[in-house]
PDB file of C-alpha atoms in Angstrom:
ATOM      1  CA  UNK X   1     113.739 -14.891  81.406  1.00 74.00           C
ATOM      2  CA  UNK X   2     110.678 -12.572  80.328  1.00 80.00           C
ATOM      3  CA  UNK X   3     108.216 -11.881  83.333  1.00 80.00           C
ATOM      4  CA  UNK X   4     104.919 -10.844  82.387  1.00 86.00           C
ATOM      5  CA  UNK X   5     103.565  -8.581  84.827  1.00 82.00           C
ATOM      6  CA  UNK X   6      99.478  -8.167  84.485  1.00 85.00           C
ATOM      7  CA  UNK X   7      98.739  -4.430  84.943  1.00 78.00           C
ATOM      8  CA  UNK X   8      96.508  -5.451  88.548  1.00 83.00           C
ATOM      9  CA  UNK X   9     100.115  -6.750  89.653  1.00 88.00           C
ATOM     10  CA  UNK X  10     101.586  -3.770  89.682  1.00 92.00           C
ATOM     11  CA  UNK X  11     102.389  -0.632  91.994  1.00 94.00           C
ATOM     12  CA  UNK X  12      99.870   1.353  92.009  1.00 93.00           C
ATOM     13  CA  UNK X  13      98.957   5.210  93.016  1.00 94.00           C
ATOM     14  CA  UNK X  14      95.496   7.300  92.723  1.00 96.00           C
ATOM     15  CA  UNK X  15      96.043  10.903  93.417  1.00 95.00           C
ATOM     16  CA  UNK X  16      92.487  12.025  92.149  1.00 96.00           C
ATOM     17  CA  UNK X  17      94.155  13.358  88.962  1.00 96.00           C
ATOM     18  CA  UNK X  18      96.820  11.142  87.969  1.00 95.00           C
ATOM     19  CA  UNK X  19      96.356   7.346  87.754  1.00 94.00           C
ATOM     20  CA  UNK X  20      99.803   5.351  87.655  1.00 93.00           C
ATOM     21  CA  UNK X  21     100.936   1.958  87.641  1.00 93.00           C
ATOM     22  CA  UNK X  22     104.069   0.664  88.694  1.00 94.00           C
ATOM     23  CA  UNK X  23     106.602  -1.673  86.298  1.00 93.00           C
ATOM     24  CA  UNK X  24     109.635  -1.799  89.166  1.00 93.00           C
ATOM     25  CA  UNK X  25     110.105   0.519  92.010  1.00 94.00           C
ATOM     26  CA  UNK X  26     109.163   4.027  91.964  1.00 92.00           C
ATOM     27  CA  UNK X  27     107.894   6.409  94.360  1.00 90.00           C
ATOM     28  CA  UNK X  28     106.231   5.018  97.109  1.00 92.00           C
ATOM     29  CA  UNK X  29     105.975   1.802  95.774  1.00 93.00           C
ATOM     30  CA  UNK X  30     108.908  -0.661  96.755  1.00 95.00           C
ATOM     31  CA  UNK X  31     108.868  -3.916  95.243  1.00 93.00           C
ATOM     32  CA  UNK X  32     112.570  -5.301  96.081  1.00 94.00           C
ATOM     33  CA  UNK X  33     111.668  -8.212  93.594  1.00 90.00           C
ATOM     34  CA  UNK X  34     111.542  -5.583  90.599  1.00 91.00           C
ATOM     35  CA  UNK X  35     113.958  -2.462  90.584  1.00 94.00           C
ATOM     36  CA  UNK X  36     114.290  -1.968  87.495  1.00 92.00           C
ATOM     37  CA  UNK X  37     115.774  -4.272  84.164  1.00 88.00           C
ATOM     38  CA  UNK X  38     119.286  -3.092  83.031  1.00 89.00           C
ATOM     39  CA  UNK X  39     119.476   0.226  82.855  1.00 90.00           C
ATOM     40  CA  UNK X  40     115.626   0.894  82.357  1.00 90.00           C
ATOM     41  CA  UNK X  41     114.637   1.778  86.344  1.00 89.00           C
ATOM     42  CA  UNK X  42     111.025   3.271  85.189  1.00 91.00           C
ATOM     43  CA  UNK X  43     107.846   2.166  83.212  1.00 91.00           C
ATOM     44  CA  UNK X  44     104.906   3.705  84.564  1.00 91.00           C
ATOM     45  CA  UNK X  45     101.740   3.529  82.595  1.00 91.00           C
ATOM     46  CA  UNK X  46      99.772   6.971  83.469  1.00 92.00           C
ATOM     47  CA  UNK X  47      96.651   7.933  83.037  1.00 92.00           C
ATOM     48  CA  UNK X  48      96.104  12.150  83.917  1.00 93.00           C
ATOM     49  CA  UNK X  49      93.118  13.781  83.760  1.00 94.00           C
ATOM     50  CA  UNK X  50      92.927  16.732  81.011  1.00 91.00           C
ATOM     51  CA  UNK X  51      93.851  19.946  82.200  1.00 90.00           C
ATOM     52  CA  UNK X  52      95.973  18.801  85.239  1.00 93.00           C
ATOM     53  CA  UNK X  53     100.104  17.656  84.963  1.00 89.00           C
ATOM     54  CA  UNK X  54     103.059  17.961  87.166  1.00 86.00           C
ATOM     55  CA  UNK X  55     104.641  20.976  87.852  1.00 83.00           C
ATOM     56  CA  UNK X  56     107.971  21.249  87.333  1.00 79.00           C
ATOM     57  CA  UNK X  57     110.409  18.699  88.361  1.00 78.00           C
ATOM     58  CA  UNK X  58     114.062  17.595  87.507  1.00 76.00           C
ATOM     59  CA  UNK X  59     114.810  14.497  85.644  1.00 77.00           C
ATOM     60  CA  UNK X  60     118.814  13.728  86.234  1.00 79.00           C
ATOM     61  CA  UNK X  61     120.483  11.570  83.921  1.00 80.00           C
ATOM     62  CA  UNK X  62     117.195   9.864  82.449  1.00 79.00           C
ATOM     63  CA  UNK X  63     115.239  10.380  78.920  1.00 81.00           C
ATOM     64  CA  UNK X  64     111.627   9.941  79.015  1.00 82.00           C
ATOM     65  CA  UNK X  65     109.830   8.644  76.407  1.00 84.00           C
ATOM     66  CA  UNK X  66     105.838   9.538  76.150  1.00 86.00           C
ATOM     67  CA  UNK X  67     103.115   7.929  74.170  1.00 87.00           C
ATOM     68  CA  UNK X  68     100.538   9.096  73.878  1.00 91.00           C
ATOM     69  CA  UNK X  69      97.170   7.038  73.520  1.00 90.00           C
ATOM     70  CA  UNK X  70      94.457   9.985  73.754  1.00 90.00           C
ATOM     71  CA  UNK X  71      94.200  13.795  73.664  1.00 91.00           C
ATOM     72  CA  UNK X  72      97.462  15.105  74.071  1.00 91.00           C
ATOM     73  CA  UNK X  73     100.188  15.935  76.171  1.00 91.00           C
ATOM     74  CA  UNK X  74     102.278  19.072  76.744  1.00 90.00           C
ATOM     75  CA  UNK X  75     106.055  19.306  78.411  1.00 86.00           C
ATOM     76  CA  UNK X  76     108.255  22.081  78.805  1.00 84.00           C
ATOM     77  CA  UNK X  77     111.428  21.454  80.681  1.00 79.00           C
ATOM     78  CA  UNK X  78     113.525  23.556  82.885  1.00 78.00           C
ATOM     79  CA  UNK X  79     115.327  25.359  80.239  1.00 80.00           C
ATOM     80  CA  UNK X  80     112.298  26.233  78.738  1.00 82.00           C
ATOM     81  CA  UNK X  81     112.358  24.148  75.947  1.00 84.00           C
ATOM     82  CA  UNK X  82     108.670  22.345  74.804  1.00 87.00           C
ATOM     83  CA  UNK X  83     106.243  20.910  73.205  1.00 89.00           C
ATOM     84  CA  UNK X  84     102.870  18.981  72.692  1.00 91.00           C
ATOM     85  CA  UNK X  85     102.934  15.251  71.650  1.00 90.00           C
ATOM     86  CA  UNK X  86      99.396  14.144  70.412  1.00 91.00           C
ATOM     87  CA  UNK X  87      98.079  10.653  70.480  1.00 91.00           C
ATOM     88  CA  UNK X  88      99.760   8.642  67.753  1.00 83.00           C
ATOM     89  CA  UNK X  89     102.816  10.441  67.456  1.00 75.00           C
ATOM     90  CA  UNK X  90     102.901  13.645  66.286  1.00 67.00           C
ATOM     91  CA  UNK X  91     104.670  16.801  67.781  1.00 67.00           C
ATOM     92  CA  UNK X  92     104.197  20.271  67.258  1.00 61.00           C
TER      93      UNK X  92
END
């Protein structure tokens, strides 16, 4: 069966700069109820203010996938390998 979970239902986290909300576990939000769905363990919705990011950080065994609603966003992993996704899709 197909939950809908309303965005104020979620995990949530305010660290000034990032805005996130919580699908299923993750972090320091721990919802036994919702750990994940399959093999799918993260949807976070964030919102991060221009100019600010994460530093690096490992990702084991995961892909990410980004969209990008405004602005957009740079990565670079730890290989050194990057680039800048802008809203609606495009890469460079």
């Amino acid at each position: 069966m197909i939950e809908i979970r309303k965005s104020e239902d979620r995990g949530r986290a305010d660290h000034g700069w990032l805005r996130s909300y919580h699908t299923f576990s993750f972090a320091d939000y721990y919802d036994p109820e919702n750990m994940g769905f399959g093999h799918l363990r993260v949807i976070n919705e964030d919102r991060i203010q221009p100019g600010t990011g994460f530093g690096t950080h490992g990702h084991r065994d995961m892909e990410i996938i980004s969209y990008v609603l405004e602005g957009a966003l740079a990565h670079k992993d730890n290989m050194g390998n990057g680039s800048t996704i802008r809203a609606g899709g495009t890469c460079s």
